[in-house]
Amino acid sequence: MVEQTRGYIASAQERYAEAAGAFERCLALEALPEGAQLNTQYNLAQLYLAMERFDDAIRTLKDWFARAENPAPSAYYLLAAAYMQSGRSDLALEPARKAVENSADPKEPWLQLLLALYLERKDYQRARTLLERLVARFPKKTYWLQLSAVYAELGREKDTLAVMQIAYQKNLLDKDSELRNLARMYLYHEIPYRAARVLEKGLADGIVEPDAKAWELLADAWLSAREYDKAIEPLRRAAKLSDDGKFYLRLGRLFMERQEWKDAAQSIEAALEKKKLDERGKAWVLLGIARFSAGDRAGARRAFEKARTFEDGAAEAERWLAHLDRLERRDRSDGS
């Protein structure tokens, strides 16, 4: 009894090594009643775990289980935790499952441990069931995101989006990457208007970084929603922030579709001023078309002459130059 008391006092004062020694001596005497002996042994196992003496904790708990009647779910959790922390997660699954199954109201850490084991094994069906239980009882952000990821692993794309929608509605998505991910999901599922609204709010709230990719994604959303007017400003912002001329080129094409030829020409000129631009020959062709449509034949010819020096623009440029030549011959003929 003296050693047992010393152990309890030392444990309460967080002197774990001293407490463990006292309990070890107490158990070696075998002088306690069976119930007290088992309680002391269980307390010793807890101390071993706190001291990171995982093998001793496992050995002590296994001996305790062999003698205890109707072990509490918490004991199974303790054994599972000892196995997990000792690097033997393969042996942790059975006691972790028993801790949850044998309890009418399992604690959150017990569910977390079992979930970690399911995810480690890529047992996504069981992980899904457990996560659905977790979000119902503990509706934390991490569980919503994990549930969405598990649905994705299972190929349940609509459920993946639905869960992210719920998390968004609960104001749980507060990171740039999370909002961009949700916007991309909306675009994938052909719900571009919602994608645009998520991004606009994220940018306005200062959550989404206003970089070129964010503005491009917003422009893509508005274009997919056929809200062409609303796509212009995000494309402009993306173009100003990027070293790549592709954004100005896209903006130029958008103006061309709207037959706003001067704005189109200005945007394509800005694209060509950028050092990086794929399809540079095609860009010169587009500039020529925009200038021609705006009534600037001389400027169009200069653009087509430039385009013919690029492989990706040569053929179309030659056709346009031939067309300009025909127009000029006709004009001379009419003038004479």
mmCIF file of C-alpha atoms in Angstrom:
data_model
loop_
_atom_site.group_PDB
_atom_site.id
_atom_site.type_symbol
_atom_site.label_atom_id
_atom_site.label_comp_id
_atom_site.label_asym_id
_atom_site.label_seq_id
_atom_site.Cartn_x
_atom_site.Cartn_y
_atom_site.Cartn_z
ATOM 1 C CA MET A 1 0.000 0.000 0.000
ATOM 2 C CA VAL A 2 2.869 2.378 0.775
ATOM 3 C CA GLU A 3 4.431 1.957 -2.684
ATOM 4 C CA GLN A 4 1.042 2.306 -4.313
ATOM 5 C CA THR A 5 0.420 5.571 -2.452
ATOM 6 C CA ARG A 6 3.870 6.859 -3.387
ATOM 7 C CA GLY A 7 3.115 6.035 -6.980
ATOM 8 C CA TYR A 8 -0.161 7.948 -6.983
ATOM 9 C CA ILE A 9 1.448 11.002 -5.357
ATOM 10 C CA ALA A 10 4.395 11.032 -7.779
ATOM 11 C CA SER A 11 2.064 10.551 -10.745
ATOM 12 C CA ALA A 12 -0.138 13.469 -9.663
ATOM 13 C CA GLN A 13 2.995 15.626 -9.525
ATOM 14 C CA GLU A 14 4.024 14.417 -13.008
ATOM 15 C CA ARG A 15 7.118 12.656 -11.677
ATOM 16 C CA TYR A 16 6.413 9.748 -13.971
ATOM 17 C CA ALA A 17 9.656 7.800 -13.650
ATOM 18 C CA GLU A 18 9.395 7.855 -9.856
ATOM 19 C CA ALA A 19 5.723 6.869 -10.030
ATOM 20 C CA ALA A 20 6.449 3.991 -12.403
ATOM 21 C CA GLY A 21 9.166 2.682 -10.093
ATOM 22 C CA ALA A 22 6.806 2.758 -7.115
ATOM 23 C CA PHE A 23 4.071 0.912 -9.021
ATOM 24 C CA GLU A 24 6.564 -1.678 -10.272
ATOM 25 C CA ARG A 25 7.695 -2.398 -6.710
ATOM 26 C CA CYS A 26 4.093 -2.513 -5.523
ATOM 27 C CA LEU A 27 3.131 -5.056 -8.190
ATOM 28 C CA ALA A 28 6.200 -7.181 -7.497
ATOM 29 C CA LEU A 29 5.057 -7.627 -3.886
ATOM 30 C CA GLU A 30 1.704 -9.085 -5.036
ATOM 31 C CA ALA A 31 0.227 -7.915 -1.728
ATOM 32 C CA LEU A 32 -2.783 -6.054 -3.119
ATOM 33 C CA PRO A 33 -6.261 -7.492 -3.701
ATOM 34 C CA GLU A 34 -6.877 -8.540 -7.307
ATOM 35 C CA GLY A 35 -8.898 -5.428 -8.172
ATOM 36 C CA ALA A 36 -6.327 -3.044 -6.738
ATOM 37 C CA GLN A 37 -3.521 -5.025 -8.394
ATOM 38 C CA LEU A 38 -5.217 -4.620 -11.791
ATOM 39 C CA ASN A 39 -5.825 -0.906 -11.239
ATOM 40 C CA THR A 40 -2.175 -0.381 -10.370
ATOM 41 C CA GLN A 41 -1.073 -2.354 -13.418
ATOM 42 C CA TYR A 42 -3.319 -0.269 -15.671
ATOM 43 C CA ASN A 43 -1.967 2.955 -14.165
ATOM 44 C CA LEU A 44 1.555 1.697 -14.758
ATOM 45 C CA ALA A 45 0.758 1.064 -18.431
ATOM 46 C CA GLN A 46 -0.492 4.637 -18.739
ATOM 47 C CA LEU A 47 2.734 5.913 -17.206
ATOM 48 C CA TYR A 48 4.819 3.843 -19.611
ATOM 49 C CA LEU A 49 2.896 5.376 -22.495
ATOM 50 C CA ALA A 50 3.431 8.910 -21.144
ATOM 51 C CA MET A 51 7.152 8.127 -20.806
ATOM 52 C CA GLU A 52 7.239 6.771 -24.385
ATOM 53 C CA ARG A 53 8.192 3.326 -23.126
ATOM 54 C CA PHE A 54 5.835 1.825 -25.660
ATOM 55 C CA ASP A 55 7.021 -1.785 -25.513
ATOM 56 C CA ASP A 56 6.634 -1.809 -21.725
ATOM 57 C CA ALA A 57 3.176 -0.263 -22.076
ATOM 58 C CA ILE A 58 2.113 -2.941 -24.572
ATOM 59 C CA ARG A 59 3.503 -5.795 -22.473
ATOM 60 C CA THR A 60 1.802 -4.486 -19.329
ATOM 61 C CA LEU A 61 -1.525 -3.933 -21.079
ATOM 62 C CA LYS A 62 -1.538 -7.363 -22.698
ATOM 63 C CA ASP A 63 -0.998 -8.945 -19.295
ATOM 64 C CA TRP A 64 -3.747 -6.725 -17.872
ATOM 65 C CA PHE A 65 -6.191 -7.758 -20.636
ATOM 66 C CA ALA A 66 -5.483 -11.415 -19.905
ATOM 67 C CA ARG A 67 -6.680 -10.930 -16.318
ATOM 68 C CA ALA A 68 -9.306 -8.185 -16.556
ATOM 69 C CA GLU A 69 -13.012 -8.887 -16.927
ATOM 70 C CA ASN A 70 -15.028 -6.760 -19.363
ATOM 71 C CA PRO A 71 -12.244 -4.298 -20.245
ATOM 72 C CA ALA A 72 -13.462 -0.749 -20.789
ATOM 73 C CA PRO A 73 -13.288 0.722 -24.314
ATOM 74 C CA SER A 74 -10.677 3.194 -23.049
ATOM 75 C CA ALA A 75 -8.316 0.286 -22.372
ATOM 76 C CA TYR A 76 -8.546 -0.849 -25.992
ATOM 77 C CA TYR A 77 -7.818 2.703 -27.094
ATOM 78 C CA LEU A 78 -4.762 2.806 -24.832
ATOM 79 C CA LEU A 79 -3.412 -0.413 -26.351
ATOM 80 C CA ALA A 80 -4.098 0.826 -29.881
ATOM 81 C CA ALA A 81 -2.307 4.102 -29.119
ATOM 82 C CA ALA A 82 0.690 2.212 -27.745
ATOM 83 C CA TYR A 83 0.900 0.068 -30.882
ATOM 84 C CA MET A 84 0.496 3.125 -33.103
ATOM 85 C CA GLN A 85 3.204 5.120 -31.359
ATOM 86 C CA SER A 86 5.575 2.170 -31.363
ATOM 87 C CA GLY A 87 5.332 2.000 -35.149
ATOM 88 C CA ARG A 88 3.204 -1.152 -35.227
ATOM 89 C CA SER A 89 0.054 0.272 -36.734
ATOM 90 C CA ASP A 90 -0.818 -3.139 -38.184
ATOM 91 C CA LEU A 91 -1.495 -4.340 -34.631
ATOM 92 C CA ALA A 92 -3.336 -1.161 -33.633
ATOM 93 C CA LEU A 93 -6.385 -1.697 -35.829
ATOM 94 C CA GLU A 94 -8.155 -4.414 -33.831
ATOM 95 C CA PRO A 95 -8.002 -2.671 -30.420
ATOM 96 C CA ALA A 96 -8.826 0.696 -32.029
ATOM 97 C CA ARG A 97 -11.916 -0.814 -33.614
ATOM 98 C CA LYS A 98 -12.955 -2.450 -30.348
ATOM 99 C CA ALA A 99 -12.604 0.864 -28.503
ATOM 100 C CA VAL A 100 -15.120 2.436 -30.881
ATOM 101 C CA GLU A 101 -17.449 -0.534 -31.295
ATOM 102 C CA ASN A 102 -17.664 -1.276 -27.562
ATOM 103 C CA SER A 103 -18.627 2.287 -26.663
ATOM 104 C CA ALA A 104 -22.061 3.839 -26.982
ATOM 105 C CA ASP A 105 -20.403 7.249 -27.124
ATOM 106 C CA PRO A 106 -16.795 6.918 -28.349
ATOM 107 C CA LYS A 107 -14.546 9.862 -27.665
ATOM 108 C CA GLU A 108 -13.247 11.960 -30.518
ATOM 109 C CA PRO A 109 -9.590 10.803 -30.151
ATOM 110 C CA TRP A 110 -10.753 7.189 -30.454
ATOM 111 C CA LEU A 111 -12.518 7.951 -33.715
ATOM 112 C CA GLN A 112 -9.503 9.941 -34.924
ATOM 113 C CA LEU A 113 -7.159 7.036 -34.284
ATOM 114 C CA LEU A 114 -9.382 4.551 -36.070
ATOM 115 C CA LEU A 115 -9.760 6.958 -38.985
ATOM 116 C CA ALA A 116 -5.984 7.359 -39.262
ATOM 117 C CA LEU A 117 -5.624 3.588 -39.436
ATOM 118 C CA TYR A 118 -8.282 3.260 -42.139
ATOM 119 C CA LEU A 119 -6.677 6.019 -44.197
ATOM 120 C CA GLU A 120 -3.240 4.465 -43.779
ATOM 121 C CA ARG A 121 -4.643 1.254 -45.257
ATOM 122 C CA LYS A 122 -6.544 3.171 -47.962
ATOM 123 C CA ASP A 123 -9.721 1.576 -46.667
ATOM 124 C CA TYR A 124 -11.802 4.450 -47.979
ATOM 125 C CA GLN A 125 -15.192 2.799 -47.559
ATOM 126 C CA ARG A 126 -14.747 2.400 -43.807
ATOM 127 C CA ALA A 127 -13.078 5.811 -43.611
ATOM 128 C CA ARG A 128 -16.124 7.331 -45.329
ATOM 129 C CA THR A 129 -18.521 5.761 -42.830
ATOM 130 C CA LEU A 130 -16.413 6.962 -39.926
ATOM 131 C CA LEU A 131 -16.038 10.479 -41.322
ATOM 132 C CA GLU A 132 -19.785 10.765 -41.866
ATOM 133 C CA ARG A 133 -20.118 9.930 -38.193
ATOM 134 C CA LEU A 134 -17.445 12.458 -37.239
ATOM 135 C CA VAL A 135 -18.971 15.380 -39.144
ATOM 136 C CA ALA A 136 -22.327 14.632 -37.532
ATOM 137 C CA ARG A 137 -20.895 14.670 -34.000
ATOM 138 C CA PHE A 138 -17.878 16.946 -34.373
ATOM 139 C CA PRO A 139 -18.509 19.157 -37.445
ATOM 140 C CA LYS A 140 -14.968 20.441 -37.693
ATOM 141 C CA LYS A 141 -13.351 21.748 -40.845
ATOM 142 C CA THR A 142 -10.717 19.018 -40.987
ATOM 143 C CA TYR A 143 -13.362 16.281 -41.067
ATOM 144 C CA TRP A 144 -15.355 17.978 -43.834
ATOM 145 C CA LEU A 145 -12.206 18.292 -45.943
ATOM 146 C CA GLN A 146 -11.199 14.703 -45.245
ATOM 147 C CA LEU A 147 -14.681 13.478 -46.141
ATOM 148 C CA SER A 148 -14.533 15.394 -49.408
ATOM 149 C CA ALA A 149 -11.129 13.858 -50.183
ATOM 150 C CA VAL A 150 -12.368 10.346 -49.366
ATOM 151 C CA TYR A 151 -15.402 10.781 -51.625
ATOM 152 C CA ALA A 152 -12.966 11.814 -54.359
ATOM 153 C CA GLU A 153 -10.910 8.662 -53.795
ATOM 154 C CA LEU A 154 -14.111 6.636 -54.130
ATOM 155 C CA GLY A 155 -14.997 8.385 -57.376
ATOM 156 C CA ARG A 156 -18.071 10.029 -55.884
ATOM 157 C CA GLU A 157 -17.467 13.405 -57.499
ATOM 158 C CA LYS A 158 -20.893 14.900 -56.831
ATOM 159 C CA ASP A 159 -20.602 14.031 -53.141
ATOM 160 C CA THR A 160 -17.114 15.557 -53.114
ATOM 161 C CA LEU A 161 -18.564 18.838 -54.340
ATOM 162 C CA ALA A 162 -21.597 18.624 -52.036
ATOM 163 C CA VAL A 163 -19.396 18.288 -48.966
ATOM 164 C CA MET A 164 -17.232 21.224 -50.026
ATOM 165 C CA GLN A 165 -20.380 23.277 -50.579
ATOM 166 C CA ILE A 166 -21.513 22.540 -47.032
ATOM 167 C CA ALA A 167 -18.093 23.486 -45.665
ATOM 168 C CA TYR A 168 -18.242 26.747 -47.635
ATOM 169 C CA GLN A 169 -21.740 27.547 -46.406
ATOM 170 C CA LYS A 170 -20.535 26.971 -42.844
ATOM 171 C CA ASN A 171 -17.704 29.495 -43.459
ATOM 172 C CA LEU A 172 -15.110 26.792 -42.850
ATOM 173 C CA LEU A 173 -13.132 27.398 -46.042
ATOM 174 C CA ASP A 174 -10.759 30.190 -45.110
ATOM 175 C CA LYS A 175 -7.684 29.433 -47.204
ATOM 176 C CA ASP A 176 -6.781 30.529 -50.700
ATOM 177 C CA SER A 177 -6.223 26.970 -51.932
ATOM 178 C CA GLU A 178 -9.562 25.788 -50.550
ATOM 179 C CA LEU A 179 -11.568 28.455 -52.353
ATOM 180 C CA ARG A 180 -9.695 27.925 -55.613
ATOM 181 C CA ASN A 181 -10.275 24.202 -55.290
ATOM 182 C CA LEU A 182 -14.003 24.739 -54.770
ATOM 183 C CA ALA A 183 -14.140 27.064 -57.775
ATOM 184 C CA ARG A 184 -12.401 24.456 -59.942
ATOM 185 C CA MET A 185 -14.898 21.838 -58.746
ATOM 186 C CA TYR A 186 -17.782 24.078 -59.784
ATOM 187 C CA LEU A 187 -16.188 24.565 -63.199
ATOM 188 C CA TYR A 188 -15.640 20.822 -63.591
ATOM 189 C CA HIS A 189 -19.303 20.212 -62.794
ATOM 190 C CA GLU A 190 -20.310 22.987 -65.199
ATOM 191 C CA ILE A 191 -21.579 25.379 -62.544
ATOM 192 C CA PRO A 192 -19.420 28.361 -63.571
ATOM 193 C CA TYR A 193 -21.587 31.080 -62.058
ATOM 194 C CA ARG A 194 -21.027 29.727 -58.550
ATOM 195 C CA ALA A 195 -17.315 29.358 -59.284
ATOM 196 C CA ALA A 196 -17.174 33.033 -60.185
ATOM 197 C CA ARG A 197 -19.082 34.100 -57.087
ATOM 198 C CA VAL A 198 -16.818 32.066 -54.792
ATOM 199 C CA LEU A 199 -13.730 33.646 -56.339
ATOM 200 C CA GLU A 200 -15.136 37.171 -56.307
ATOM 201 C CA LYS A 201 -16.001 36.911 -52.630
ATOM 202 C CA GLY A 202 -12.649 35.308 -51.812
ATOM 203 C CA LEU A 203 -10.817 38.130 -53.568
ATOM 204 C CA ALA A 204 -12.976 40.784 -51.911
ATOM 205 C CA ASP A 205 -12.448 39.227 -48.476
ATOM 206 C CA GLY A 206 -8.681 39.083 -48.953
ATOM 207 C CA ILE A 207 -8.578 35.286 -48.735
ATOM 208 C CA VAL A 208 -7.724 34.610 -52.370
ATOM 209 C CA GLU A 209 -4.399 36.117 -53.404
ATOM 210 C CA PRO A 210 -5.053 38.498 -56.317
ATOM 211 C CA ASP A 211 -2.417 36.971 -58.583
ATOM 212 C CA ALA A 212 -2.600 36.290 -62.305
ATOM 213 C CA LYS A 213 -3.845 32.729 -61.846
ATOM 214 C CA ALA A 214 -6.700 33.822 -59.599
ATOM 215 C CA TRP A 215 -7.849 36.447 -62.096
ATOM 216 C CA GLU A 216 -7.488 33.943 -64.923
ATOM 217 C CA LEU A 217 -9.647 31.441 -63.046
ATOM 218 C CA LEU A 218 -12.281 34.114 -62.454
ATOM 219 C CA ALA A 219 -12.212 35.060 -66.124
ATOM 220 C CA ASP A 220 -12.584 31.394 -67.093
ATOM 221 C CA ALA A 221 -15.607 31.134 -64.818
ATOM 222 C CA TRP A 222 -17.321 34.173 -66.323
ATOM 223 C CA LEU A 223 -16.515 33.056 -69.853
ATOM 224 C CA SER A 224 -17.921 29.594 -69.128
ATOM 225 C CA ALA A 225 -21.029 31.276 -67.742
ATOM 226 C CA ARG A 226 -21.193 33.323 -70.985
ATOM 227 C CA GLU A 227 -20.918 36.506 -68.962
ATOM 228 C CA TYR A 228 -18.426 37.990 -71.398
ATOM 229 C CA ASP A 229 -18.615 41.545 -70.079
ATOM 230 C CA LYS A 230 -17.669 40.331 -66.601
ATOM 231 C CA ALA A 231 -14.658 38.414 -67.955
ATOM 232 C CA ILE A 232 -12.957 41.530 -69.319
ATOM 233 C CA GLU A 233 -11.763 43.070 -66.043
ATOM 234 C CA PRO A 234 -10.264 39.872 -64.542
ATOM 235 C CA LEU A 235 -8.484 39.223 -67.853
ATOM 236 C CA ARG A 236 -7.070 42.768 -67.758
ATOM 237 C CA ARG A 237 -5.843 42.251 -64.208
ATOM 238 C CA ALA A 238 -4.284 38.895 -65.065
ATOM 239 C CA ALA A 239 -2.570 40.445 -68.076
ATOM 240 C CA LYS A 240 -1.048 43.281 -66.039
ATOM 241 C CA LEU A 241 0.326 40.887 -63.428
ATOM 242 C CA SER A 242 1.765 38.272 -65.778
ATOM 243 C CA ASP A 243 4.933 38.147 -67.849
ATOM 244 C CA ASP A 244 3.053 35.964 -70.320
ATOM 245 C CA GLY A 245 1.272 37.695 -73.170
ATOM 246 C CA LYS A 246 -1.417 35.014 -73.337
ATOM 247 C CA PHE A 247 -3.811 37.023 -71.160
ATOM 248 C CA TYR A 248 -3.675 40.099 -73.370
ATOM 249 C CA LEU A 249 -4.127 37.802 -76.361
ATOM 250 C CA ARG A 250 -7.216 36.224 -74.813
ATOM 251 C CA LEU A 251 -8.516 39.686 -74.064
ATOM 252 C CA GLY A 252 -7.907 40.662 -77.675
ATOM 253 C CA ARG A 253 -9.835 37.648 -78.922
ATOM 254 C CA LEU A 254 -12.701 38.509 -76.592
ATOM 255 C CA PHE A 255 -12.855 42.052 -77.974
ATOM 256 C CA MET A 256 -12.770 40.638 -81.510
ATOM 257 C CA GLU A 257 -15.783 38.460 -80.757
ATOM 258 C CA ARG A 258 -17.541 41.624 -79.613
ATOM 259 C CA GLN A 259 -16.327 43.404 -82.782
ATOM 260 C CA GLU A 260 -14.591 46.023 -80.662
ATOM 261 C CA TRP A 261 -11.688 46.244 -83.063
ATOM 262 C CA LYS A 262 -9.648 49.078 -81.579
ATOM 263 C CA ASP A 263 -9.681 47.546 -78.109
ATOM 264 C CA ALA A 264 -8.816 44.206 -79.687
ATOM 265 C CA ALA A 265 -5.839 45.689 -81.516
ATOM 266 C CA GLN A 266 -4.557 47.437 -78.389
ATOM 267 C CA SER A 267 -4.783 44.221 -76.362
ATOM 268 C CA ILE A 268 -2.988 42.136 -78.997
ATOM 269 C CA GLU A 269 -0.273 44.791 -79.313
ATOM 270 C CA ALA A 270 0.214 44.560 -75.540
ATOM 271 C CA ALA A 271 0.444 40.769 -75.837
ATOM 272 C CA LEU A 272 3.150 41.043 -78.496
ATOM 273 C CA GLU A 273 5.164 43.395 -76.283
ATOM 274 C CA LYS A 274 5.534 40.632 -73.700
ATOM 275 C CA LYS A 275 8.680 38.536 -73.974
ATOM 276 C CA LYS A 276 6.747 35.328 -73.449
ATOM 277 C CA LEU A 277 3.989 34.530 -75.916
ATOM 278 C CA ASP A 278 3.171 31.252 -77.592
ATOM 279 C CA GLU A 279 1.734 31.358 -81.112
ATOM 280 C CA ARG A 280 3.324 34.703 -81.809
ATOM 281 C CA GLY A 281 2.676 34.349 -85.536
ATOM 282 C CA LYS A 282 -1.045 33.808 -84.945
ATOM 283 C CA ALA A 283 -1.072 36.862 -82.684
ATOM 284 C CA TRP A 284 0.306 38.998 -85.528
ATOM 285 C CA VAL A 285 -2.398 37.598 -87.809
ATOM 286 C CA LEU A 286 -5.078 38.520 -85.270
ATOM 287 C CA LEU A 287 -3.614 41.991 -84.951
ATOM 288 C CA GLY A 288 -3.776 42.350 -88.709
ATOM 289 C CA ILE A 289 -7.416 41.264 -88.758
ATOM 290 C CA ALA A 290 -8.303 43.671 -85.932
ATOM 291 C CA ARG A 291 -6.579 46.582 -87.674
ATOM 292 C CA PHE A 292 -8.174 45.718 -91.001
ATOM 293 C CA SER A 293 -11.615 45.526 -89.391
ATOM 294 C CA ALA A 294 -10.988 48.906 -87.752
ATOM 295 C CA GLY A 295 -10.249 50.392 -91.198
ATOM 296 C CA ASP A 296 -6.454 50.563 -90.812
ATOM 297 C CA ARG A 297 -5.278 48.722 -93.936
ATOM 298 C CA ALA A 298 -1.702 49.993 -93.708
ATOM 299 C CA GLY A 299 -1.404 48.827 -90.112
ATOM 300 C CA ALA A 300 -2.988 45.521 -91.059
ATOM 301 C CA ARG A 301 -0.434 45.000 -93.850
ATOM 302 C CA ARG A 302 2.450 45.653 -91.447
ATOM 303 C CA ALA A 303 1.029 43.068 -89.048
ATOM 304 C CA PHE A 304 0.541 40.465 -91.784
ATOM 305 C CA GLU A 305 4.070 41.115 -93.110
ATOM 306 C CA LYS A 306 5.340 40.372 -89.605
ATOM 307 C CA ALA A 307 3.115 37.296 -89.273
ATOM 308 C CA ARG A 308 4.486 35.749 -92.484
ATOM 309 C CA THR A 309 7.911 35.454 -90.789
ATOM 310 C CA PHE A 310 6.497 32.965 -88.261
ATOM 311 C CA GLU A 311 5.681 29.377 -89.119
ATOM 312 C CA ASP A 312 2.406 29.426 -87.186
ATOM 313 C CA GLY A 313 1.168 32.538 -88.983
ATOM 314 C CA ALA A 314 2.701 32.406 -92.457
ATOM 315 C CA ALA A 315 -0.047 30.642 -94.406
ATOM 316 C CA GLU A 316 -2.910 32.762 -93.106
ATOM 317 C CA ALA A 317 -0.849 35.931 -93.405
ATOM 318 C CA GLU A 318 -0.165 35.186 -97.075
ATOM 319 C CA ARG A 319 -3.896 34.804 -97.727
ATOM 320 C CA TRP A 320 -4.621 38.129 -96.058
ATOM 321 C CA LEU A 321 -1.810 39.881 -97.915
ATOM 322 C CA ALA A 322 -3.185 38.528 -101.171
ATOM 323 C CA HIS A 323 -6.605 39.815 -100.177
ATOM 324 C CA LEU A 324 -5.167 43.258 -99.433
ATOM 325 C CA ASP A 325 -3.403 43.257 -102.796
ATOM 326 C CA ARG A 326 -6.688 42.511 -104.559
ATOM 327 C CA LEU A 327 -8.423 45.306 -102.685
ATOM 328 C CA GLU A 328 -5.686 47.762 -103.609
ATOM 329 C CA ARG A 329 -5.837 46.754 -107.284
ATOM 330 C CA ARG A 330 -9.590 47.172 -107.235
ATOM 331 C CA ASP A 331 -9.276 50.584 -105.594
ATOM 332 C CA ARG A 332 -6.742 51.693 -108.242
ATOM 333 C CA SER A 333 -8.996 50.375 -110.963
ATOM 334 C CA ASP A 334 -11.988 52.201 -109.538
ATOM 335 C CA GLY A 335 -9.939 55.362 -109.225
ATOM 336 C CA SER A 336 -8.885 55.301 -112.815
#
